[in-house]
mmCIF file of C-alpha atoms in Angstrom:
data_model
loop_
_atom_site.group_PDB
_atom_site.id
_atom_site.type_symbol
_atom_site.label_atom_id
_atom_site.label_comp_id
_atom_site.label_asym_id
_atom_site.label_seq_id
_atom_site.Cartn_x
_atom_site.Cartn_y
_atom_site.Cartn_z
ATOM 1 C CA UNK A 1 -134.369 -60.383 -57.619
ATOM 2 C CA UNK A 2 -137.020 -59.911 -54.888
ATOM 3 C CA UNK A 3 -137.141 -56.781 -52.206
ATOM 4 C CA UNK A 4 -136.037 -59.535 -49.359
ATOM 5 C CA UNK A 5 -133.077 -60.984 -51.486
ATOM 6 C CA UNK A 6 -132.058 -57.409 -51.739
ATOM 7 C CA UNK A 7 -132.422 -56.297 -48.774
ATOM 8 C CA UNK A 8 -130.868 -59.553 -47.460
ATOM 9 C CA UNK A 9 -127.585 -59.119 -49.799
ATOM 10 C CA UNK A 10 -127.043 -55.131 -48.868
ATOM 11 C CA UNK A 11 -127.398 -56.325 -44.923
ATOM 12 C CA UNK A 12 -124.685 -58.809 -45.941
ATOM 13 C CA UNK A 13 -121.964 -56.478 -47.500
ATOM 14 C CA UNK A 14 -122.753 -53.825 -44.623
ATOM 15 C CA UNK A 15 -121.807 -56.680 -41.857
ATOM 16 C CA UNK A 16 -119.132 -57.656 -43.860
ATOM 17 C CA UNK A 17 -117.208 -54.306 -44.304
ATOM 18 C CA UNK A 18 -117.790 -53.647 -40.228
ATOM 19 C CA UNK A 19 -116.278 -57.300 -39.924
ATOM 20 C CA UNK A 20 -113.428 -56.478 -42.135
ATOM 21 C CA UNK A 21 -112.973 -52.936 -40.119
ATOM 22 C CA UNK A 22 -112.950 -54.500 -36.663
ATOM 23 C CA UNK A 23 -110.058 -57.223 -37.995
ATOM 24 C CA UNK A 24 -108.016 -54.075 -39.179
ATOM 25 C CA UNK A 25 -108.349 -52.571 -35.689
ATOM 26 C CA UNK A 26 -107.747 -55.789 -33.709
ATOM 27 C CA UNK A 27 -105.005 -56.522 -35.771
ATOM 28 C CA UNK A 28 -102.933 -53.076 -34.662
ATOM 29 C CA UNK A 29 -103.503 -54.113 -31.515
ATOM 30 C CA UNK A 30 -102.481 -57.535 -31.368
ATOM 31 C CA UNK A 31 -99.302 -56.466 -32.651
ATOM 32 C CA UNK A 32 -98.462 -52.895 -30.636
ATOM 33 C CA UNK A 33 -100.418 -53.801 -27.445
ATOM 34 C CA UNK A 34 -97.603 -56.413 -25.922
ATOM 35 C CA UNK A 35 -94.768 -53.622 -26.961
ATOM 36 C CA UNK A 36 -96.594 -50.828 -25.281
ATOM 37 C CA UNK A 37 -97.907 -52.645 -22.350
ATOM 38 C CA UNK A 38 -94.575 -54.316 -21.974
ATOM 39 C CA UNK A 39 -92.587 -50.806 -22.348
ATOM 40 C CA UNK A 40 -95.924 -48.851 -19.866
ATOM 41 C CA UNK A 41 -94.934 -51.635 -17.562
ATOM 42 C CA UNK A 42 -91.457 -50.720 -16.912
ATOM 43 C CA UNK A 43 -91.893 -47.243 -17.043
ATOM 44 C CA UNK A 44 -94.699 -47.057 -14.240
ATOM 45 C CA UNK A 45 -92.512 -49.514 -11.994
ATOM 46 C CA UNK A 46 -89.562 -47.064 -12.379
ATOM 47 C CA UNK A 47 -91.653 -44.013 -11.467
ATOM 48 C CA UNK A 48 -93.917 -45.725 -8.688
ATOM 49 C CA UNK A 49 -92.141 -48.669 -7.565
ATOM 50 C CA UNK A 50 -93.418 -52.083 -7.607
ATOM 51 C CA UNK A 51 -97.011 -51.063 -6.174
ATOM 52 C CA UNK A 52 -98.024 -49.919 -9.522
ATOM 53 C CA UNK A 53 -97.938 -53.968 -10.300
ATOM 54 C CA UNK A 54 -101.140 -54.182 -8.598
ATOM 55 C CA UNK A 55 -102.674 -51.172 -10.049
ATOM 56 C CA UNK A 56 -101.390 -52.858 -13.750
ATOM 57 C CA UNK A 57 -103.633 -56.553 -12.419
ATOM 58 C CA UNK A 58 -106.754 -54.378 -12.558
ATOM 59 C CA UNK A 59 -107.012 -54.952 -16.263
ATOM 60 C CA UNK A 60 -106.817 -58.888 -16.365
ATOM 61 C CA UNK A 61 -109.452 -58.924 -13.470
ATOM 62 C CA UNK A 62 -111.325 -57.271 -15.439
ATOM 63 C CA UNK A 63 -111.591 -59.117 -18.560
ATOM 64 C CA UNK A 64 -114.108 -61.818 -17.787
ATOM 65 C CA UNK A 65 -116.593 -58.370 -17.210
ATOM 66 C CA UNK A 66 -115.924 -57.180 -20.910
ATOM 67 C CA UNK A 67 -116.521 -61.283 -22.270
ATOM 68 C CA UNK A 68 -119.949 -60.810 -20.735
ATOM 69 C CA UNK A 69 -120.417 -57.126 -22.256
ATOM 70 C CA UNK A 70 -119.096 -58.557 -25.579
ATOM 71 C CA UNK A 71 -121.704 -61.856 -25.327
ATOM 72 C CA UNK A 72 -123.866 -59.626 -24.925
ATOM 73 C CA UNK A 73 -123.809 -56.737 -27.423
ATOM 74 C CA UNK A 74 -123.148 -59.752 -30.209
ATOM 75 C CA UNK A 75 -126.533 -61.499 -29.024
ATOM 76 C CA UNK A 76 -127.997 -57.836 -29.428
ATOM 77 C CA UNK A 77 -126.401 -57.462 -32.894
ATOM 78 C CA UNK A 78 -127.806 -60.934 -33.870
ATOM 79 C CA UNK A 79 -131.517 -59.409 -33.101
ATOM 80 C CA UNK A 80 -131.197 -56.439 -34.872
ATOM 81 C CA UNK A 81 -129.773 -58.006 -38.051
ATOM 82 C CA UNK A 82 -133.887 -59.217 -38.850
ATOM 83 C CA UNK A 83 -135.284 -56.408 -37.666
ATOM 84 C CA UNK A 84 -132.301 -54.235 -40.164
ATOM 85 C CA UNK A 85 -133.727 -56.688 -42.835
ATOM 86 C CA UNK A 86 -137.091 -56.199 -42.450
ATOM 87 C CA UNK A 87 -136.320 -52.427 -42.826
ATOM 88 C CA UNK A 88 -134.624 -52.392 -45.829
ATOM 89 C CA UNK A 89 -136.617 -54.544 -47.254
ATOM 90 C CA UNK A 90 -139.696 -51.868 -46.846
ATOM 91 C CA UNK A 91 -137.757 -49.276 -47.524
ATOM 92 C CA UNK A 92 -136.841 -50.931 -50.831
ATOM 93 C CA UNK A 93 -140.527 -51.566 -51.726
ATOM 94 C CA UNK A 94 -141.239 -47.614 -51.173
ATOM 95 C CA UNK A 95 -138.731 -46.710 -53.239
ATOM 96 C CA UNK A 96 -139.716 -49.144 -56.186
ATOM 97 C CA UNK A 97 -143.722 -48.072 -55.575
ATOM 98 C CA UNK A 98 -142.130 -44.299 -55.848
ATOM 99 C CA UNK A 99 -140.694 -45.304 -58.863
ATOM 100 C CA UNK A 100 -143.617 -46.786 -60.375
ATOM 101 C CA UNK A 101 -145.654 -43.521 -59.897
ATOM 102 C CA UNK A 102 -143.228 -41.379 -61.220
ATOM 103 C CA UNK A 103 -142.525 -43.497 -64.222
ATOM 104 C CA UNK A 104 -146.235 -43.847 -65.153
ATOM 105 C CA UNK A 105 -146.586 -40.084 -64.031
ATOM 106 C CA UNK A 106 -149.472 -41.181 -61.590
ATOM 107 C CA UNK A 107 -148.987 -38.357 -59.174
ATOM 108 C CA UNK A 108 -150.931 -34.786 -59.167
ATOM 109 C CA UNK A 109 -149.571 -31.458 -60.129
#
C-alpha cells in the first residue's frame, strides 16, 4: 500500500467517525427539541405573557444566518481534507524513513 493510499484511508475513517458522531447528536435533538421547545413555549407565555412569542421568533429569523455559517465551515472542511492528506501522508513517510534507520541501525551513538 503506498504512503498516499494510507494516508487517504486513515483521513477516511477519521471523517467517518465525526460523521457518525454528529448523526448521534442530531439525532437527540430531532427527537427532544420539539418536546422541549414545545413545553419552553408554554412555560415562558405563562410567566411573561404572550410578548415572549416574539422574543421565541428570534430563533427562526435567525436560521437562514447559521445555513450560511454552516455552507461555509463545510466548504472550509472540504479544503482542509487535501491539505489533512497531504500531512499524513508526510508524516507517514517520516515515520517509515525513521524506521528504516533504526532497523538498519544507520544512526550515531
Amino acid at each position: 500500500m503506498s504512503d498516499k493510499n494510507a494516508a487517504k484511508i486513515v483521513n477516511l475513517i477519521s471523517s467517518d467517525c465525526h460523521t457518525i458522531y454528529e448523526v448521534v447528536v442530531s439525532t437527540q435533538v430531532a427527537i427532544g427539541g420539539p418536546i422541549i421547545l414545545t413545553l419552553g413555549a408554554i412555560y415562558i407565555c405563562y410567566e411573561l405573557g404572550f410578548i415572549s412569542l416574539v422574543g421565541m421568533a428570534v430563533f427562526p429569523a435567525s436560521y437562514p444566518i447559521q445555513w450560511l455559517l454552516a455552507k461555509a465551515s463545510a466548504n472550509m472542511r472540504k479544503k482542509s481534507i487535501n491539505v489533512r492528506d497531504t500531512r499524513i501522508m508526510y508524516l507517514t513517510q517520516a515515520l517509515h524513513s525513521l524506521k528504516f534507520l533504526k532497523m538498519f541501525a544507520w544512526e550515531k551513538h
